[in-house]
Amino acid sequence: LRLRGYDVLVIDYDGQANVTDTLRVSTDNGTTYDTMKAKTTPYVQPVRVLPPGDGVGVLDVLPSCTDLSALETEMSNQPDRITRFATVVNKYRDKYDVVVIDTAPTLGLLTISAIYAADELIIPVQPQYLAVKGLLTLNETITAIRDNKGEALPVRVLLTQYDKRKGLHRITAEQVEAAGFDVFPTRIRDNVALGEAPAVGLDIFRYDTRCKGSQDYNAVVGEYLNRVKIRHTKHGYK
């Protein structure tokens, strides 16, 4: 999205802090944990990972930390445990064209509060039986949150680590579509570069623009923008 001119913020809302670690983001000036623990949800300045340029926007990250893993226990008795994260996200909405929230791959309190805060969901799914079973369970929770909010919450599935030569992968993809999920036409092919890029602190587009991983994610963004119209605002970043 940044390469297409949009200003993007990624909120790392996962106690594993994979986004933060992958992009080598400093946590010195605050994290998502700090925004959630403070009573007034202060504005923590995101870290500028990639600056604006000719035809490209910014990429900022609100980093995570391992302390975030304890947040579910710390907030379990708070009356706003589901809605507080939405209050945090709202502080950043008008400063970026797109806010991407990265969550843990488990259905805990943090993930539920992220779903509540979101306008739409993209669910990465590996073409395996247990992953699809988890998708069906997650969909029940999404339906409950949608009913509680009284708002539409579009859901799209992104198949990853896909190998069309494997019959199990083809069958699993067909099962996901047969279950009524809106699936991106592009599948993210199994690609070694996608595993190598985090090891050197780079996103796939800076690591290898010609690899299958870059091609597939670029295609997915094109499909996304064909369905969702994002308005670009000149934020005046320097």
Coordinates of N, CA and C in Angstrom, one line a residue:
L1 N 0.8 -1.2 0.0 CA 0.0 0.0 0.0 C 0.9 1.3 0.0
R2 N 1.9 1.2 0.8 CA 2.8 2.4 0.8 C 3.4 2.6 -0.6
L3 N 3.8 1.6 -1.3 CA 4.4 1.7 -2.6 C 3.4 2.3 -3.6
R4 N 2.1 2.2 -3.3 CA 1.1 2.7 -4.2 C 0.7 4.1 -3.8
G5 N 1.4 4.7 -2.9 CA 1.2 6.1 -2.5 C 0.4 6.4 -1.2
Y6 N 0.0 5.3 -0.5 CA -0.8 5.5 0.7 C 0.1 5.6 1.9
D7 N -0.3 6.5 2.9 CA 0.4 6.6 4.2 C -0.2 5.5 5.1
V8 N 0.7 4.6 5.6 CA 0.3 3.4 6.3 C 0.8 3.3 7.7
L9 N 0.0 3.0 8.6 CA 0.4 2.7 10.0 C 0.1 1.2 10.3
V10 N 1.1 0.5 10.8 CA 0.9 -0.9 11.2 C 0.9 -0.8 12.8
I11 N -0.2 -1.3 13.4 CA -0.2 -1.4 14.8 C 0.1 -2.9 15.2
D12 N 1.2 -3.1 15.9 CA 1.6 -4.5 16.3 C 0.8 -4.8 17.6
Y13 N -0.2 -5.6 17.5 CA -1.0 -5.9 18.6 C -0.9 -7.4 19.0
D14 N 0.3 -7.8 18.9 CA 0.6 -9.2 19.2 C 1.8 -9.3 20.2
G15 N 1.6 -10.0 21.3 CA 2.6 -10.2 22.3 C 3.9 -10.8 21.8
Q16 N 3.8 -11.5 20.7 CA 5.0 -12.1 20.1 C 5.9 -11.0 19.4
A17 N 5.2 -9.9 19.1 CA 5.9 -8.7 18.5 C 6.6 -9.0 17.2
N18 N 6.0 -9.8 16.3 CA 6.7 -10.2 15.1 C 7.0 -9.1 14.1
V19 N 6.0 -8.2 14.0 CA 6.2 -7.0 13.1 C 7.3 -6.1 13.7
T20 N 7.3 -5.9 15.0 CA 8.3 -5.1 15.6 C 9.7 -5.7 15.4
D21 N 9.8 -7.0 15.6 CA 11.1 -7.7 15.5 C 11.6 -7.7 14.1
T22 N 10.7 -8.0 13.2 CA 11.0 -8.1 11.8 C 11.6 -6.8 11.2
L23 N 10.9 -5.7 11.5 CA 11.3 -4.4 11.0 C 12.3 -3.7 11.9
R24 N 12.7 -4.4 13.0 CA 13.7 -3.8 13.9 C 13.2 -2.4 14.4
V25 N 12.0 -2.4 14.9 CA 11.4 -1.1 15.4 C 11.7 -0.9 16.8
S26 N 12.2 0.3 17.1 CA 12.5 0.6 18.5 C 11.3 0.8 19.4
T27 N 11.4 0.3 20.6 CA 10.2 0.5 21.5 C 10.5 1.5 22.6
D28 N 11.6 2.3 22.4 CA 12.0 3.3 23.5 C 11.0 4.3 23.8
N29 N 10.2 4.7 22.8 CA 9.2 5.8 23.0 C 7.8 5.3 23.3
G30 N 7.6 4.1 23.5 CA 6.3 3.6 23.9 C 5.8 2.5 22.9
T31 N 4.9 1.7 23.4 CA 4.3 0.6 22.7 C 2.8 0.5 22.8
T32 N 2.2 -0.5 22.1 CA 0.8 -0.6 22.2 C 0.4 -1.0 23.7
Y33 N 1.3 -1.6 24.4 CA 1.0 -1.9 25.8 C 0.9 -0.6 26.6
D34 N 1.7 0.4 26.3 CA 1.6 1.7 27.0 C 0.3 2.3 26.7
T35 N -0.2 2.3 25.5 CA -1.4 2.9 25.1 C -2.6 2.3 25.8
M36 N -2.5 0.9 26.0 CA -3.6 0.2 26.5 C -3.7 0.3 28.1
K37 N -2.5 0.4 28.7 CA -2.5 0.5 30.2 C -2.8 1.9 30.7
A38 N -2.5 2.9 30.0 CA -2.8 4.3 30.5 C -4.3 4.5 30.5
K39 N -4.8 5.2 31.5 CA -6.2 5.4 31.7 C -6.8 6.3 30.6
T40 N -5.9 7.2 30.1 CA -6.4 8.2 29.1 C -5.9 7.8 27.7
T41 N -5.5 6.5 27.5 CA -4.9 6.1 26.2 C -4.1 7.1 25.5
P42 N -2.9 7.5 26.0 CA -2.2 8.5 25.4 C -1.7 8.3 24.0
Y43 N -1.4 9.3 23.2 CA -1.0 9.2 21.9 C 0.5 8.9 21.9
V44 N 0.9 7.7 21.6 CA 2.3 7.3 21.5 C 2.7 7.5 20.0
Q45 N 3.8 8.2 19.8 CA 4.2 8.5 18.5 C 4.8 7.2 17.8
P46 N 4.1 6.8 16.7 CA 4.6 5.6 16.0 C 6.1 5.9 15.4
V47 N 6.8 4.8 15.2 CA 8.1 4.9 14.7 C 8.1 4.9 13.1
R48 N 8.8 5.9 12.5 CA 8.9 6.0 11.1 C 9.9 4.9 10.6
V49 N 9.3 3.9 9.9 CA 10.2 2.8 9.3 C 10.6 3.2 7.9
L50 N 9.7 3.7 7.1 CA 10.1 4.1 5.7 C 9.5 5.5 5.5
P51 N 10.3 6.4 5.0 CA 9.8 7.8 4.8 C 9.0 7.9 3.4
P52 N 8.4 9.1 3.3 CA 7.7 9.3 2.0 C 8.7 9.6 0.9
G53 N 8.2 9.4 -0.4 CA 9.1 9.7 -1.5 C 8.3 9.9 -2.7
D54 N 8.9 9.9 -3.9 CA 8.2 10.1 -5.1 C 7.2 9.0 -5.4
G55 N 5.9 9.3 -5.2 CA 4.9 8.3 -5.5 C 4.6 7.3 -4.4
V56 N 5.4 7.4 -3.3 CA 5.2 6.5 -2.2 C 4.8 7.2 -0.9
G57 N 4.1 6.5 0.0 CA 3.7 7.1 1.2 C 4.7 6.7 2.3
V58 N 4.3 6.9 3.6 CA 5.1 6.5 4.7 C 4.7 5.2 5.2
L59 N 5.6 4.5 5.9 CA 5.2 3.3 6.7 C 5.7 3.5 8.1
D60 N 4.7 3.7 9.0 CA 5.0 3.8 10.4 C 4.5 2.6 11.2
V61 N 5.1 2.3 12.3 CA 4.8 1.1 13.1 C 4.6 1.6 14.6
L62 N 3.5 1.2 15.2 CA 3.3 1.3 16.6 C 3.7 0.0 17.2
P63 N 4.9 -0.1 17.8 CA 5.5 -1.4 18.1 C 4.8 -2.1 19.3
S64 N 5.1 -3.4 19.4 CA 4.6 -4.2 20.5 C 5.8 -4.6 21.4
C65 N 5.5 -5.3 22.5 CA 6.5 -5.8 23.4 C 6.0 -7.1 24.0
T66 N 6.8 -7.8 24.7 CA 6.4 -9.0 25.3 C 5.4 -8.8 26.4
D67 N 5.4 -7.6 27.0 CA 4.5 -7.3 28.1 C 3.1 -7.4 27.7
L68 N 2.9 -7.2 26.4 CA 1.5 -7.2 25.9 C 0.8 -8.6 26.1
S69 N 1.6 -9.6 26.2 CA 1.1 -11.0 26.4 C 0.4 -11.1 27.7
A70 N 0.8 -10.2 28.7 CA 0.1 -10.2 30.0 C -1.1 -9.4 30.1
L71 N -1.4 -8.6 29.0 CA -2.5 -7.7 29.1 C -3.8 -8.3 29.2
E72 N -4.0 -9.5 28.6 CA -5.3 -10.2 28.7 C -5.7 -10.4 30.2
T73 N -4.7 -10.9 31.0 CA -5.0 -11.1 32.4 C -5.2 -9.8 33.1
E74 N -4.4 -8.8 32.8 CA -4.5 -7.6 33.6 C -5.8 -6.8 33.3
M75 N -6.4 -7.0 32.1 CA -7.6 -6.3 31.8 C -8.9 -7.2 31.9
S76 N -8.7 -8.4 32.3 CA -9.9 -9.4 32.3 C -11.1 -8.9 33.1
N77 N -10.9 -8.0 34.1 CA -12.0 -7.6 34.9 C -12.4 -6.1 34.6
Q78 N -11.8 -5.5 33.6 CA -12.1 -4.1 33.2 C -13.3 -4.1 32.4
P79 N -14.2 -3.1 32.7 CA -15.5 -3.0 32.0 C -15.3 -2.7 30.5
D80 N -14.2 -2.0 30.2 CA -13.9 -1.6 28.8 C -12.9 -2.5 28.1
R81 N -12.8 -3.7 28.6 CA -11.7 -4.6 28.0 C -11.9 -4.9 26.5
I82 N -13.1 -4.8 26.0 CA -13.3 -5.1 24.6 C -13.2 -3.8 23.8
T83 N -13.6 -2.7 24.3 CA -13.7 -1.4 23.6 C -12.5 -0.5 23.7
R84 N -11.6 -0.7 24.7 CA -10.5 0.2 24.9 C -9.6 0.3 23.7
F85 N -9.3 -0.8 23.1 CA -8.4 -0.8 21.9 C -9.0 0.0 20.8
A86 N -10.3 0.0 20.6 CA -10.9 0.8 19.6 C -10.7 2.3 19.8
T87 N -10.7 2.7 21.1 CA -10.4 4.1 21.5 C -9.0 4.4 21.1
V88 N -8.0 3.5 21.3 CA -6.6 3.7 20.9 C -6.5 3.9 19.4
V89 N -7.1 3.0 18.6 CA -7.1 3.1 17.2 C -7.6 4.4 16.6
N90 N -8.7 4.9 17.2 CA -9.3 6.1 16.8 C -8.4 7.3 16.8
K91 N -7.4 7.3 17.7 CA -6.5 8.4 17.8 C -5.5 8.5 16.6
Y92 N -5.5 7.4 15.8 CA -4.5 7.4 14.7 C -5.2 7.5 13.3
R93 N -6.5 7.3 13.3 CA -7.2 7.1 12.1 C -7.0 8.3 11.1
D94 N -7.1 9.5 11.6 CA -7.1 10.7 10.7 C -5.7 11.1 10.3
K95 N -4.7 10.3 10.8 CA -3.3 10.7 10.5 C -2.7 9.8 9.4
Y96 N -3.5 8.8 9.0 CA -3.0 7.8 8.0 C -4.2 7.5 7.0
D97 N -3.8 7.0 5.8 CA -4.8 6.6 4.9 C -5.3 5.2 5.3
V98 N -4.4 4.4 5.8 CA -4.7 3.0 6.2 C -4.1 2.6 7.5
V99 N -4.8 2.0 8.4 CA -4.3 1.5 9.6 C -4.4 0.0 9.6
V100 N -3.3 -0.8 9.6 CA -3.3 -2.2 9.6 C -3.0 -2.7 11.0
I101 N -3.9 -3.6 11.5 CA -3.7 -4.2 12.9 C -3.2 -5.6 12.7
D102 N -2.1 -5.9 13.3 CA -1.6 -7.3 13.3 C -1.8 -7.9 14.6
T103 N -2.6 -9.0 14.6 CA -2.9 -9.7 15.9 C -2.3 -11.0 16.0
A104 N -2.4 -11.6 17.2 CA -1.9 -12.9 17.5 C -2.7 -13.9 16.7
P105 N -2.2 -15.1 16.5 CA -3.0 -16.2 15.8 C -3.9 -17.0 16.7
T106 N -4.2 -16.4 17.8 CA -5.1 -17.1 18.8 C -6.3 -16.2 19.1
L107 N -7.4 -16.8 19.5 CA -8.6 -16.1 19.7 C -8.8 -15.7 21.2
G108 N -8.0 -14.8 21.6 CA -8.1 -14.3 23.0 C -8.7 -12.9 23.1
L109 N -8.6 -12.3 24.3 CA -9.2 -11.0 24.5 C -8.7 -10.0 23.5
L110 N -7.3 -10.0 23.3 CA -6.7 -9.0 22.5 C -7.2 -9.1 21.0
T111 N -7.3 -10.3 20.5 CA -7.8 -10.5 19.2 C -9.2 -10.1 19.0
I112 N -10.0 -10.4 20.0 CA -11.5 -10.0 20.0 C -11.6 -8.5 20.0
S113 N -10.8 -7.8 20.8 CA -10.9 -6.4 20.9 C -10.4 -5.7 19.6
A114 N -9.4 -6.4 18.9 CA -9.0 -5.9 17.6 C -10.1 -6.1 16.5
I115 N -10.8 -7.2 16.6 CA -11.9 -7.4 15.6 C -13.0 -6.3 15.9
Y116 N -13.2 -6.0 17.1 CA -14.2 -5.0 17.5 C -13.8 -3.6 16.9
A117 N -12.5 -3.4 16.9 CA -12.0 -2.0 16.5 C -12.0 -1.9 15.0
A118 N -11.9 -3.0 14.3 CA -11.7 -3.0 12.8 C -12.9 -2.7 12.0
D119 N -12.6 -2.2 10.8 CA -13.6 -1.9 9.8 C -13.8 -3.2 8.9
E120 N -12.8 -4.0 8.8 CA -12.9 -5.2 8.0 C -11.7 -6.1 8.4
L121 N -11.8 -7.4 8.0 CA -10.9 -8.4 8.5 C -10.3 -9.1 7.3
I122 N -9.0 -9.3 7.3 CA -8.3 -10.2 6.4 C -7.7 -11.3 7.2
I123 N -8.1 -12.6 7.0 CA -7.7 -13.7 7.8 C -6.7 -14.6 6.9
P124 N -5.4 -14.6 7.3 CA -4.5 -15.5 6.6 C -4.8 -16.9 7.1
V125 N -4.9 -17.9 6.1 CA -5.1 -19.3 6.4 C -4.2 -20.2 5.6
Q126 N -3.5 -21.1 6.3 CA -2.8 -22.1 5.6 C -3.7 -23.2 5.1
P127 N -3.5 -23.8 4.0 CA -4.4 -24.8 3.4 C -4.2 -26.1 4.1
Q128 N -4.6 -26.2 5.4 CA -4.5 -27.4 6.2 C -5.8 -27.5 7.0
Y129 N -6.1 -28.8 7.3 CA -7.4 -29.1 8.0 C -7.5 -28.3 9.3
L130 N -6.5 -28.3 10.2 CA -6.7 -27.6 11.5 C -6.8 -26.1 11.3
A131 N -6.1 -25.5 10.3 CA -6.3 -24.1 10.1 C -7.7 -23.7 9.6
V132 N -8.2 -24.6 8.8 CA -9.6 -24.3 8.3 C -10.6 -24.5 9.4
K133 N -10.4 -25.5 10.3 CA -11.2 -25.7 11.4 C -11.2 -24.5 12.3
G134 N -10.0 -23.9 12.5 CA -9.9 -22.7 13.3 C -10.6 -21.5 12.7
L135 N -10.6 -21.5 11.4 CA -11.3 -20.4 10.6 C -12.8 -20.5 10.9
L136 N -13.3 -21.7 10.9 CA -14.8 -21.8 11.2 C -15.1 -21.4 12.6
T137 N -14.3 -21.7 13.5 CA -14.5 -21.3 14.9 C -14.4 -19.7 15.0
L138 N -13.4 -19.2 14.4 CA -13.2 -17.7 14.4 C -14.4 -17.0 13.8
N139 N -15.0 -17.6 12.7 CA -16.1 -17.0 12.1 C -17.3 -16.9 13.0
E140 N -17.5 -17.8 13.9 CA -18.6 -17.7 14.9 C -18.4 -16.5 15.8
T141 N -17.2 -16.3 16.2 CA -16.9 -15.1 17.1 C -17.1 -13.8 16.3
I142 N -16.7 -13.8 15.0 CA -16.9 -12.6 14.2 C -18.3 -12.3 14.0
T143 N -19.1 -13.3 13.8 CA -20.6 -13.1 13.7 C -21.2 -12.5 15.0
A144 N -20.7 -13.0 16.1 CA -21.2 -12.4 17.4 C -20.8 -11.0 17.6
I145 N -19.6 -10.6 17.2 CA -19.1 -9.2 17.3 C -19.9 -8.4 16.4
R146 N -20.1 -8.8 15.2 CA -20.8 -8.1 14.2 C -22.2 -7.8 14.7
D147 N -22.9 -8.8 15.3 CA -24.2 -8.6 15.8 C -24.2 -7.6 16.9
N148 N -23.2 -7.6 17.8 CA -23.1 -6.7 18.9 C -22.9 -5.3 18.5
K149 N -22.1 -5.1 17.5 CA -21.8 -3.7 17.0 C -23.0 -3.2 16.1
G150 N -23.7 -4.1 15.5 CA -24.7 -3.7 14.6 C -24.2 -3.0 13.4
E151 N -23.0 -3.4 13.0 CA -22.4 -2.9 11.8 C -21.9 -4.0 10.9
A152 N -21.7 -3.7 9.6 CA -21.1 -4.6 8.7 C -19.7 -4.8 9.0
L153 N -19.2 -6.0 8.9 CA -17.8 -6.3 9.2 C -17.3 -7.3 8.1
P154 N -16.9 -6.7 6.9 CA -16.5 -7.6 5.8 C -15.3 -8.5 6.2
V155 N -15.3 -9.7 5.7 CA -14.3 -10.7 6.1 C -13.8 -11.3 4.7
R156 N -12.5 -11.3 4.6 CA -11.9 -12.0 3.4 C -10.7 -12.9 3.9
V157 N -10.6 -14.0 3.2 CA -9.6 -15.0 3.6 C -8.5 -14.9 2.6
L158 N -7.3 -15.0 3.1 CA -6.0 -15.0 2.3 C -5.3 -16.3 2.5
L159 N -5.3 -17.1 1.5 CA -4.6 -18.4 1.6 C -3.1 -18.2 1.4
T160 N -2.3 -18.8 2.3 CA -0.9 -18.6 2.3 C -0.2 -19.9 2.3
Q161 N 1.1 -19.9 2.0 CA 2.0 -21.1 1.9 C 1.3 -22.1 1.0
Y162 N 0.8 -21.6 -0.1 CA 0.0 -22.5 -1.0 C 0.9 -23.1 -2.1
D163 N 0.6 -24.4 -2.3 CA 1.3 -25.1 -3.4 C 0.3 -25.8 -4.2
K164 N 0.0 -25.4 -5.4 CA -1.1 -25.9 -6.2 C -0.8 -27.4 -6.6
R165 N 0.5 -27.8 -6.5 CA 0.8 -29.2 -6.9 C 0.3 -30.2 -5.8
K166 N -0.1 -29.7 -4.6 CA -0.5 -30.6 -3.6 C -2.0 -30.7 -3.6
G167 N -2.5 -31.9 -3.7 CA -3.9 -32.1 -3.7 C -4.6 -31.6 -2.4
L168 N -4.0 -31.8 -1.3 CA -4.6 -31.3 0.0 C -4.8 -29.8 -0.1
H169 N -3.9 -29.0 -0.6 CA -4.0 -27.6 -0.7 C -5.2 -27.2 -1.6
R170 N -5.3 -27.9 -2.8 CA -6.4 -27.5 -3.7 C -7.7 -27.9 -3.0
I171 N -7.8 -29.0 -2.4 CA -9.1 -29.4 -1.8 C -9.5 -28.5 -0.6
T172 N -8.5 -28.1 0.2 CA -8.7 -27.2 1.3 C -9.2 -25.8 0.8
A173 N -8.6 -25.3 -0.3 CA -9.0 -24.0 -0.8 C -10.5 -24.1 -1.3
E174 N -10.8 -25.3 -1.9 CA -12.2 -25.5 -2.4 C -13.2 -25.5 -1.2
Q175 N -12.7 -26.1 -0.1 CA -13.6 -26.2 1.1 C -13.9 -24.9 1.7
V176 N -12.8 -24.0 1.7 CA -13.0 -22.7 2.3 C -14.0 -21.9 1.4
E177 N -13.9 -22.0 0.1 CA -14.8 -21.3 -0.7 C -16.2 -21.9 -0.6
A178 N -16.3 -23.2 -0.5 CA -17.6 -23.8 -0.4 C -18.3 -23.5 0.9
A179 N -17.5 -23.1 1.9 CA -18.1 -22.7 3.2 C -18.7 -21.3 3.2
G180 N -18.5 -20.6 2.0 CA -19.1 -19.3 1.8 C -18.2 -18.1 2.1
F181 N -16.9 -18.4 2.3 CA -16.0 -17.3 2.6 C -15.5 -16.6 1.3
D182 N -15.3 -15.3 1.5 CA -14.8 -14.5 0.4 C -13.3 -14.6 0.3
V183 N -12.8 -15.3 -0.7 CA -11.4 -15.6 -0.7 C -10.7 -14.8 -1.8
F184 N -9.5 -14.2 -1.5 CA -8.7 -13.6 -2.5 C -8.4 -14.5 -3.6
P185 N -8.6 -14.2 -4.9 CA -8.2 -15.1 -6.0 C -6.7 -15.5 -6.0
T186 N -5.9 -14.5 -5.6 CA -4.4 -14.8 -5.5 C -4.1 -15.6 -4.2
R187 N -3.4 -16.7 -4.4 CA -2.9 -17.4 -3.2 C -1.4 -17.1 -3.1
I188 N -1.0 -16.9 -1.8 CA 0.4 -16.7 -1.6 C 1.2 -18.0 -1.7
R189 N 1.9 -18.1 -2.7 CA 2.7 -19.3 -2.9 C 3.8 -19.5 -1.9
D190 N 4.0 -20.8 -1.6 CA 5.1 -21.1 -0.7 C 6.4 -20.6 -1.3
N191 N 7.1 -19.7 -0.6 CA 8.3 -19.1 -1.1 C 9.3 -18.8 -0.1
V192 N 10.6 -19.3 -0.3 CA 11.6 -19.3 0.7 C 12.0 -17.8 1.1
A193 N 11.8 -16.9 0.1 CA 12.2 -15.5 0.4 C 11.3 -14.9 1.5
L194 N 10.1 -15.4 1.6 CA 9.2 -14.8 2.6 C 9.7 -15.2 4.0
G195 N 10.4 -16.3 4.1 CA 11.0 -16.7 5.4 C 12.4 -16.1 5.6
E196 N 13.1 -15.7 4.6 CA 14.4 -15.1 4.7 C 14.3 -13.6 5.1
A197 N 13.3 -12.9 4.5 CA 13.3 -11.5 4.7 C 13.3 -11.0 6.2
P198 N 12.4 -11.6 7.0 CA 12.5 -11.2 8.4 C 13.8 -11.4 9.1
A199 N 14.6 -12.4 8.7 CA 15.9 -12.6 9.3 C 16.9 -11.5 9.1
V200 N 16.6 -10.7 8.1 CA 17.5 -9.6 7.8 C 16.9 -8.2 8.0
G201 N 15.7 -8.3 8.7 CA 15.0 -7.0 9.0 C 14.3 -6.3 7.9
L202 N 13.9 -7.0 6.9 CA 13.3 -6.3 5.7 C 11.9 -6.9 5.4
D203 N 11.1 -6.1 4.8 CA 9.8 -6.6 4.2 C 10.2 -7.2 2.9
I204 N 9.3 -8.0 2.3 CA 9.6 -8.7 1.2 C 9.9 -7.9 -0.1
F205 N 9.3 -6.7 -0.1 CA 9.5 -5.8 -1.3 C 10.9 -5.2 -1.3
R206 N 11.5 -5.0 -0.2 CA 12.8 -4.5 -0.1 C 13.8 -5.6 -0.2
Y207 N 13.4 -6.8 0.2 CA 14.3 -8.0 0.2 C 14.5 -8.5 -1.2
D208 N 13.4 -8.7 -1.9 CA 13.5 -9.3 -3.3 C 12.2 -9.0 -4.0
T209 N 12.3 -7.9 -4.9 CA 11.1 -7.5 -5.6 C 10.6 -8.4 -6.7
R210 N 11.5 -9.4 -7.1 CA 11.1 -10.3 -8.2 C 10.7 -11.6 -7.8
C211 N 10.7 -11.9 -6.5 CA 10.4 -13.3 -6.0 C 8.9 -13.5 -6.1
K212 N 8.5 -14.7 -5.9 CA 7.0 -15.1 -5.9 C 6.3 -14.4 -4.8
G213 N 6.9 -14.2 -3.6 CA 6.3 -13.6 -2.5 C 5.9 -12.2 -2.8
S214 N 6.8 -11.4 -3.4 CA 6.5 -10.0 -3.8 C 5.4 -10.0 -4.8
Q215 N 5.5 -10.8 -5.8 CA 4.5 -10.8 -6.9 C 3.1 -11.1 -6.3
D216 N 3.0 -12.1 -5.4 CA 1.7 -12.5 -4.9 C 1.1 -11.4 -4.0
Y217 N 1.9 -10.9 -3.1 CA 1.4 -9.9 -2.2 C 1.0 -8.6 -3.0
N218 N 1.8 -8.3 -4.0 CA 1.4 -7.1 -4.9 C 0.1 -7.4 -5.6
A219 N -0.1 -8.6 -6.0 CA -1.4 -8.9 -6.7 C -2.6 -8.9 -5.7
V220 N -2.3 -9.3 -4.5 CA -3.4 -9.3 -3.5 C -3.8 -7.8 -3.2
V221 N -2.8 -6.9 -3.1 CA -3.1 -5.5 -2.8 C -3.9 -5.0 -4.0
G222 N -3.6 -5.4 -5.2 CA -4.4 -4.9 -6.4 C -5.8 -5.4 -6.3
E223 N -6.0 -6.6 -5.9 CA -7.4 -7.2 -5.7 C -8.1 -6.4 -4.6
Y224 N -7.4 -6.1 -3.5 CA -8.0 -5.4 -2.4 C -8.5 -4.0 -2.8
L225 N -7.6 -3.3 -3.6 CA -8.0 -2.0 -4.0 C -9.1 -1.9 -5.0
N226 N -9.3 -3.0 -5.7 CA -10.4 -3.1 -6.7 C -11.7 -3.2 -5.9
R227 N -11.7 -3.7 -4.7 CA -12.9 -3.8 -3.9 C -13.1 -2.7 -2.9
V228 N -12.0 -2.1 -2.4 CA -12.1 -1.1 -1.4 C -11.5 0.2 -1.9
K229 N -12.2 1.3 -1.8 CA -11.7 2.5 -2.3 C -11.1 3.3 -1.1
I230 N -9.8 3.5 -1.1 CA -9.1 4.2 -0.1 C -8.8 5.6 -0.5
R231 N -9.2 6.6 0.2 CA -9.0 8.0 -0.1 C -7.6 8.4 0.4
H232 N -6.8 8.9 -0.5 CA -5.4 9.4 -0.1 C -5.5 10.8 0.3
T233 N -5.0 11.1 1.5 CA -5.0 12.5 2.0 C -3.5 12.9 2.1
K234 N -3.3 14.1 1.7 CA -1.9 14.7 1.9 C -1.6 15.1 3.3
H235 N -0.9 14.2 4.0 CA -0.7 14.5 5.4 C 0.5 15.4 5.7
G236 N 1.3 15.7 4.6 CA 2.4 16.6 4.8 C 3.6 16.0 5.6
Y237 N 3.8 14.7 5.5 CA 4.9 14.1 6.2 C 6.2 14.5 5.5
K238 N 7.3 14.6 6.3 CA 8.6 15.0 5.8 C 9.6 13.9 6.2

